[in-house]
Amino acid sequence: MTLPFKLPLIAILRGIRPDEAGAHVSALIECGFDSIEVPLNSPDWQQTLPQLVRQFGDRAMIGAGTVLNVAQVNAVAAAGARLLVTPNTDAEVIAGAVRQQIWTAIGCATASEAFTALNAGAHALKIFPASAFGPAYIKAIKAVLPPEVPLFAVGGVTPENLADYLAAGCVGAGLGSDLYRAGQPLSRTVEKAEAFIAAYKDAVR
């Protein structure tokens, strides 16, 4: 399956506030990121998400994470988001996103959850928490999945271990606290973003 963004590294900005989101997203895009996730347990996400869509929707795929129910799917769609990420496998959430024509990366841990997600229409699978399972587990589960299904490792992915997850069969990763922690300075976001992009380029060259 062709991905709707060029760099398969999803920037997860958990805890970001509306007043700081624009600067950090602008910096991430300048570094080369083109998929941004604002988890719905971030403060005032109802303000942040549409704000980022307006500012950067033509330069990056702006989306929401930690989406847990259909009401949230509808709110995310109303905000103009084009990417939806979940921590779990919920067929109703997936179907709701498909109806709204939103691209989904659905959280799963087992083969049963993975096939439940795919049967409901998931576009990609998010193996979460990746660090608890490790690359060997991902390699094993990928062996039973359709080869065209994109897998993303999320949870504990660092510049140092990113290559291991890619070698195990992931197309990319979702980057959380090792890229952005709530309240960190803009310079830290740039430093981390550059480290992840360098690691990705080294791994795929």
PDB file of C-alpha atoms in Angstrom:
ATOM      1  CA  MET A   1       0.000   0.000   0.000  1.00  0.00           C
ATOM      2  CA  THR A   2       1.240   3.489  -0.854  1.00  0.00           C
ATOM      3  CA  LEU A   3       1.563   5.744   2.165  1.00  0.00           C
ATOM      4  CA  PRO A   4      -0.109   9.171   2.082  1.00  0.00           C
ATOM      5  CA  PHE A   5       3.066  10.872   3.349  1.00  0.00           C
ATOM      6  CA  LYS A   6       6.679  10.782   2.189  1.00  0.00           C
ATOM      7  CA  LEU A   7       8.551  10.230   5.463  1.00  0.00           C
ATOM      8  CA  PRO A   8       7.107   7.237   7.351  1.00  0.00           C
ATOM      9  CA  LEU A   9       7.845   8.748  10.747  1.00  0.00           C
ATOM     10  CA  ILE A  10       4.748  10.079  12.513  1.00  0.00           C
ATOM     11  CA  ALA A  11       5.497  12.869  14.983  1.00  0.00           C
ATOM     12  CA  ILE A  12       3.396  12.357  18.119  1.00  0.00           C
ATOM     13  CA  LEU A  13       2.985  15.638  20.008  1.00  0.00           C
ATOM     14  CA  ARG A  14       1.365  14.414  23.195  1.00  0.00           C
ATOM     15  CA  GLY A  15       0.660  17.226  25.637  1.00  0.00           C
ATOM     16  CA  ILE A  16       1.323  20.088  23.238  1.00  0.00           C
ATOM     17  CA  ARG A  17      -0.636  23.313  23.831  1.00  0.00           C
ATOM     18  CA  PRO A  18      -2.316  25.462  21.179  1.00  0.00           C
ATOM     19  CA  ASP A  19      -0.009  28.405  21.801  1.00  0.00           C
ATOM     20  CA  GLU A  20       3.149  26.384  21.117  1.00  0.00           C
ATOM     21  CA  ALA A  21       1.942  23.880  18.526  1.00  0.00           C
ATOM     22  CA  GLY A  22       2.531  26.040  15.461  1.00  0.00           C
ATOM     23  CA  ALA A  23       6.210  26.653  16.182  1.00  0.00           C
ATOM     24  CA  HIS A  24       6.987  23.000  16.853  1.00  0.00           C
ATOM     25  CA  VAL A  25       5.086  21.723  13.814  1.00  0.00           C
ATOM     26  CA  SER A  26       6.715  24.316  11.589  1.00  0.00           C
ATOM     27  CA  ALA A  27      10.130  23.178  12.823  1.00  0.00           C
ATOM     28  CA  LEU A  28       9.276  19.509  12.279  1.00  0.00           C
ATOM     29  CA  ILE A  29       8.150  20.192   8.725  1.00  0.00           C
ATOM     30  CA  GLU A  30      11.342  22.127   8.026  1.00  0.00           C
ATOM     31  CA  CYS A  31      13.290  19.089   9.239  1.00  0.00           C
ATOM     32  CA  GLY A  32      11.400  16.831   6.831  1.00  0.00           C
ATOM     33  CA  PHE A  33       8.411  15.460   8.751  1.00  0.00           C
ATOM     34  CA  ASP A  34       5.104  15.419   6.886  1.00  0.00           C
ATOM     35  CA  SER A  35       2.802  13.529   9.271  1.00  0.00           C
ATOM     36  CA  ILE A  36       1.829  15.039  12.619  1.00  0.00           C
ATOM     37  CA  GLU A  37      -0.326  13.472  15.334  1.00  0.00           C
ATOM     38  CA  VAL A  38      -1.944  15.391  18.187  1.00  0.00           C
ATOM     39  CA  PRO A  39      -3.202  12.880  20.782  1.00  0.00           C
ATOM     40  CA  LEU A  40      -6.651  13.667  22.110  1.00  0.00           C
ATOM     41  CA  ASN A  41      -5.420  13.570  25.705  1.00  0.00           C
ATOM     42  CA  SER A  42      -3.474  16.759  24.999  1.00  0.00           C
ATOM     43  CA  PRO A  43      -4.742  20.038  26.472  1.00  0.00           C
ATOM     44  CA  ASP A  44      -7.268  21.914  24.298  1.00  0.00           C
ATOM     45  CA  TRP A  45      -6.777  19.607  21.324  1.00  0.00           C
ATOM     46  CA  GLN A  46     -10.110  20.870  19.950  1.00  0.00           C
ATOM     47  CA  GLN A  47      -8.309  24.166  19.366  1.00  0.00           C
ATOM     48  CA  THR A  48      -4.912  22.788  18.384  1.00  0.00           C
ATOM     49  CA  LEU A  49      -6.054  20.354  15.711  1.00  0.00           C
ATOM     50  CA  PRO A  50      -8.032  22.700  13.436  1.00  0.00           C
ATOM     51  CA  GLN A  51      -5.399  25.383  13.977  1.00  0.00           C
ATOM     52  CA  LEU A  52      -2.688  23.051  12.648  1.00  0.00           C
ATOM     53  CA  VAL A  53      -4.880  21.943   9.745  1.00  0.00           C
ATOM     54  CA  ARG A  54      -5.351  25.575   8.721  1.00  0.00           C
ATOM     55  CA  GLN A  55      -1.667  26.410   9.066  1.00  0.00           C
ATOM     56  CA  PHE A  56      -0.016  23.295   7.698  1.00  0.00           C
ATOM     57  CA  GLY A  57      -2.644  21.119   6.021  1.00  0.00           C
ATOM     58  CA  ASP A  58      -1.147  21.768   2.593  1.00  0.00           C
ATOM     59  CA  ARG A  59       2.370  20.791   3.742  1.00  0.00           C
ATOM     60  CA  ALA A  60       1.783  17.852   6.057  1.00  0.00           C
ATOM     61  CA  MET A  61      -0.806  15.245   6.999  1.00  0.00           C
ATOM     62  CA  ILE A  62      -2.275  16.563  10.240  1.00  0.00           C
ATOM     63  CA  GLY A  63      -4.102  14.062  12.396  1.00  0.00           C
ATOM     64  CA  ALA A  64      -5.244  12.897  15.795  1.00  0.00           C
ATOM     65  CA  GLY A  65      -4.118  10.118  18.092  1.00  0.00           C
ATOM     66  CA  THR A  66      -5.575   8.266  21.063  1.00  0.00           C
ATOM     67  CA  VAL A  67      -8.943   8.287  19.306  1.00  0.00           C
ATOM     68  CA  LEU A  68     -11.176   5.977  21.335  1.00  0.00           C
ATOM     69  CA  ASN A  69     -14.777   6.334  20.162  1.00  0.00           C
ATOM     70  CA  VAL A  70     -16.949   7.324  17.219  1.00  0.00           C
ATOM     71  CA  ALA A  71     -17.836  10.710  18.730  1.00  0.00           C
ATOM     72  CA  GLN A  72     -14.140  11.557  18.742  1.00  0.00           C
ATOM     73  CA  VAL A  73     -13.819  10.324  15.158  1.00  0.00           C
ATOM     74  CA  ASN A  74     -16.543  12.757  14.138  1.00  0.00           C
ATOM     75  CA  ALA A  75     -14.886  15.620  16.029  1.00  0.00           C
ATOM     76  CA  VAL A  76     -11.551  14.852  14.419  1.00  0.00           C
ATOM     77  CA  ALA A  77     -13.171  14.790  10.971  1.00  0.00           C
ATOM     78  CA  ALA A  78     -14.892  18.114  11.654  1.00  0.00           C
ATOM     79  CA  ALA A  79     -11.510  19.610  12.519  1.00  0.00           C
ATOM     80  CA  GLY A  80     -10.240  18.656   9.066  1.00  0.00           C
ATOM     81  CA  ALA A  81      -7.787  15.974  10.159  1.00  0.00           C
ATOM     82  CA  ARG A  82      -6.734  13.423   7.532  1.00  0.00           C
ATOM     83  CA  LEU A  83      -4.899  10.980   9.812  1.00  0.00           C
ATOM     84  CA  LEU A  84      -6.346   8.978  12.702  1.00  0.00           C
ATOM     85  CA  VAL A  85      -4.292   6.850  15.092  1.00  0.00           C
ATOM     86  CA  THR A  86      -5.584   4.635  17.881  1.00  0.00           C
ATOM     87  CA  PRO A  87      -3.874   2.758  20.723  1.00  0.00           C
ATOM     88  CA  ASN A  88      -6.333  -0.137  20.429  1.00  0.00           C
ATOM     89  CA  THR A  89      -8.449  -2.104  17.967  1.00  0.00           C
ATOM     90  CA  ASP A  90     -12.064  -0.909  17.804  1.00  0.00           C
ATOM     91  CA  ALA A  91     -14.023  -1.883  14.702  1.00  0.00           C
ATOM     92  CA  GLU A  92     -16.585   0.915  15.163  1.00  0.00           C
ATOM     93  CA  VAL A  93     -13.864   3.566  15.356  1.00  0.00           C
ATOM     94  CA  ILE A  94     -12.203   2.188  12.232  1.00  0.00           C
ATOM     95  CA  ALA A  95     -15.477   2.051  10.311  1.00  0.00           C
ATOM     96  CA  GLY A  96     -16.270   5.606  11.380  1.00  0.00           C
ATOM     97  CA  ALA A  97     -12.928   6.847  10.103  1.00  0.00           C
ATOM     98  CA  VAL A  98     -13.364   4.982   6.819  1.00  0.00           C
ATOM     99  CA  ARG A  99     -16.768   6.649   6.332  1.00  0.00           C
ATOM    100  CA  GLN A 100     -15.095  10.018   6.852  1.00  0.00           C
ATOM    101  CA  GLN A 101     -12.294   9.100   4.413  1.00  0.00           C
ATOM    102  CA  ILE A 102      -9.609   9.477   7.065  1.00  0.00           C
ATOM    103  CA  TRP A 103      -6.425   7.419   6.788  1.00  0.00           C
ATOM    104  CA  THR A 104      -5.990   5.147   9.796  1.00  0.00           C
ATOM    105  CA  ALA A 105      -3.103   3.572  11.687  1.00  0.00           C
ATOM    106  CA  ILE A 106      -4.747   1.220  14.177  1.00  0.00           C
ATOM    107  CA  GLY A 107      -3.143   0.026  17.389  1.00  0.00           C
ATOM    108  CA  CYS A 108      -2.830  -3.719  17.849  1.00  0.00           C
ATOM    109  CA  ALA A 109      -0.644  -6.252  19.611  1.00  0.00           C
ATOM    110  CA  THR A 110      -1.814  -9.706  18.496  1.00  0.00           C
ATOM    111  CA  ALA A 111      -2.644 -11.421  15.231  1.00  0.00           C
ATOM    112  CA  SER A 112      -6.320 -11.484  16.217  1.00  0.00           C
ATOM    113  CA  GLU A 113      -6.359  -7.722  16.799  1.00  0.00           C
ATOM    114  CA  ALA A 114      -4.439  -7.112  13.587  1.00  0.00           C
ATOM    115  CA  PHE A 115      -6.920  -9.049  11.450  1.00  0.00           C
ATOM    116  CA  THR A 116      -9.877  -7.494  13.258  1.00  0.00           C
ATOM    117  CA  ALA A 117      -8.476  -4.080  12.349  1.00  0.00           C
ATOM    118  CA  LEU A 118      -7.844  -5.029   8.732  1.00  0.00           C
ATOM    119  CA  ASN A 119     -11.284  -6.572   8.318  1.00  0.00           C
ATOM    120  CA  ALA A 120     -12.814  -3.326   9.607  1.00  0.00           C
ATOM    121  CA  GLY A 121     -10.916  -1.336   6.974  1.00  0.00           C
ATOM    122  CA  ALA A 122      -7.701  -0.187   8.684  1.00  0.00           C
ATOM    123  CA  HIS A 123      -5.137   1.221   6.279  1.00  0.00           C
ATOM    124  CA  ALA A 124      -2.103   0.493   8.462  1.00  0.00           C
ATOM    125  CA  LEU A 125      -1.299  -1.216  11.749  1.00  0.00           C
ATOM    126  CA  LYS A 126       0.464   0.282  14.729  1.00  0.00           C
ATOM    127  CA  ILE A 127       2.263  -2.325  16.826  1.00  0.00           C
ATOM    128  CA  PHE A 128       1.948  -0.928  20.333  1.00  0.00           C
ATOM    129  CA  PRO A 129       3.728  -0.869  22.675  1.00  0.00           C
ATOM    130  CA  ALA A 130       6.593  -1.891  20.386  1.00  0.00           C
ATOM    131  CA  SER A 131       9.253  -1.828  23.087  1.00  0.00           C
ATOM    132  CA  ALA A 132       7.360  -4.410  25.141  1.00  0.00           C
ATOM    133  CA  PHE A 133       7.381  -6.876  22.223  1.00  0.00           C
ATOM    134  CA  GLY A 134      10.585  -6.049  20.387  1.00  0.00           C
ATOM    135  CA  PRO A 135      11.606  -6.418  16.741  1.00  0.00           C
ATOM    136  CA  ALA A 136      11.579 -10.244  16.843  1.00  0.00           C
ATOM    137  CA  TYR A 137       7.883 -10.272  17.724  1.00  0.00           C
ATOM    138  CA  ILE A 138       7.098  -7.820  14.942  1.00  0.00           C
ATOM    139  CA  LYS A 139       8.997  -9.957  12.444  1.00  0.00           C
ATOM    140  CA  ALA A 140       6.976 -12.982  13.550  1.00  0.00           C
ATOM    141  CA  ILE A 141       3.576 -11.284  13.332  1.00  0.00           C
ATOM    142  CA  LYS A 142       4.394  -9.734   9.960  1.00  0.00           C
ATOM    143  CA  ALA A 143       4.889 -13.229   8.559  1.00  0.00           C
ATOM    144  CA  VAL A 144       1.165 -13.970   8.862  1.00  0.00           C
ATOM    145  CA  LEU A 145      -0.113 -10.582   7.673  1.00  0.00           C
ATOM    146  CA  PRO A 146      -0.754  -9.569   4.058  1.00  0.00           C
ATOM    147  CA  PRO A 147       2.604  -8.309   2.758  1.00  0.00           C
ATOM    148  CA  GLU A 148       1.160  -5.010   1.536  1.00  0.00           C
ATOM    149  CA  VAL A 149      -0.069  -3.954   5.015  1.00  0.00           C
ATOM    150  CA  PRO A 150       2.128  -1.165   6.430  1.00  0.00           C
ATOM    151  CA  LEU A 151       3.339  -1.750   9.987  1.00  0.00           C
ATOM    152  CA  PHE A 152       4.435   1.070  12.283  1.00  0.00           C
ATOM    153  CA  ALA A 153       6.320   0.504  15.519  1.00  0.00           C
ATOM    154  CA  VAL A 154       5.122   2.819  18.276  1.00  0.00           C
ATOM    155  CA  GLY A 155       6.202   3.011  21.900  1.00  0.00           C
ATOM    156  CA  GLY A 156       9.850   3.181  22.891  1.00  0.00           C
ATOM    157  CA  VAL A 157      11.264   3.823  19.413  1.00  0.00           C
ATOM    158  CA  THR A 158      14.525   5.806  19.542  1.00  0.00           C
ATOM    159  CA  PRO A 159      17.088   6.895  16.942  1.00  0.00           C
ATOM    160  CA  GLU A 160      19.277   4.075  18.258  1.00  0.00           C
ATOM    161  CA  ASN A 161      16.763   1.242  17.725  1.00  0.00           C
ATOM    162  CA  LEU A 162      14.756   2.549  14.762  1.00  0.00           C
ATOM    163  CA  ALA A 163      16.822   0.496  12.304  1.00  0.00           C
ATOM    164  CA  ASP A 164      15.996  -2.706  14.200  1.00  0.00           C
ATOM    165  CA  TYR A 165      12.255  -2.145  13.765  1.00  0.00           C
ATOM    166  CA  LEU A 166      12.664  -1.319  10.087  1.00  0.00           C
ATOM    167  CA  ALA A 167      14.736  -4.475   9.594  1.00  0.00           C
ATOM    168  CA  ALA A 168      11.962  -6.472  11.285  1.00  0.00           C
ATOM    169  CA  GLY A 169       9.485  -5.364   8.635  1.00  0.00           C
ATOM    170  CA  CYS A 170       8.070  -2.032   9.777  1.00  0.00           C
ATOM    171  CA  VAL A 171       7.766   0.663   7.129  1.00  0.00           C
ATOM    172  CA  GLY A 172       8.213   3.333   9.767  1.00  0.00           C
ATOM    173  CA  ALA A 173       7.384   4.376  13.295  1.00  0.00           C
ATOM    174  CA  GLY A 174       5.374   6.690  15.453  1.00  0.00           C
ATOM    175  CA  LEU A 175       7.668   8.835  17.567  1.00  0.00           C
ATOM    176  CA  GLY A 176       6.445   9.899  20.984  1.00  0.00           C
ATOM    177  CA  SER A 177       8.401  10.956  24.039  1.00  0.00           C
ATOM    178  CA  ASP A 178      11.773  10.342  22.382  1.00  0.00           C
ATOM    179  CA  LEU A 179      10.858  13.099  19.909  1.00  0.00           C
ATOM    180  CA  TYR A 180       8.639  15.405  21.939  1.00  0.00           C
ATOM    181  CA  ARG A 181       7.855  15.791  25.623  1.00  0.00           C
ATOM    182  CA  ALA A 182       5.301  18.336  26.779  1.00  0.00           C
ATOM    183  CA  GLY A 183       6.893  21.679  27.477  1.00  0.00           C
ATOM    184  CA  GLN A 184      10.266  20.990  25.914  1.00  0.00           C
ATOM    185  CA  PRO A 185      12.012  23.881  24.131  1.00  0.00           C
ATOM    186  CA  LEU A 186      11.828  24.225  20.380  1.00  0.00           C
ATOM    187  CA  SER A 187      15.565  23.598  20.079  1.00  0.00           C
ATOM    188  CA  ARG A 188      15.109  20.171  21.659  1.00  0.00           C
ATOM    189  CA  THR A 189      12.383  19.274  19.163  1.00  0.00           C
ATOM    190  CA  VAL A 190      14.678  20.212  16.277  1.00  0.00           C
ATOM    191  CA  GLU A 191      17.582  18.263  17.769  1.00  0.00           C
ATOM    192  CA  LYS A 192      15.468  15.133  18.215  1.00  0.00           C
ATOM    193  CA  ALA A 193      13.832  15.457  14.787  1.00  0.00           C
ATOM    194  CA  GLU A 194      17.196  15.690  13.063  1.00  0.00           C
ATOM    195  CA  ALA A 195      18.468  12.645  14.969  1.00  0.00           C
ATOM    196  CA  PHE A 196      15.475  10.541  13.922  1.00  0.00           C
ATOM    197  CA  ILE A 197      15.685  11.591  10.277  1.00  0.00           C
ATOM    198  CA  ALA A 198      19.407  10.824  10.185  1.00  0.00           C
ATOM    199  CA  ALA A 199      18.749   7.402  11.729  1.00  0.00           C
ATOM    200  CA  TYR A 200      16.004   6.672   9.201  1.00  0.00           C
ATOM    201  CA  LYS A 201      18.184   7.664   6.238  1.00  0.00           C
ATOM    202  CA  ASP A 202      21.055   5.537   7.534  1.00  0.00           C
ATOM    203  CA  ALA A 203      18.730   2.553   7.925  1.00  0.00           C
ATOM    204  CA  VAL A 204      17.229   2.674   4.451  1.00  0.00           C
ATOM    205  CA  ARG A 205      20.172   3.763   2.351  1.00  0.00           C
TER     206      ARG A 205
END
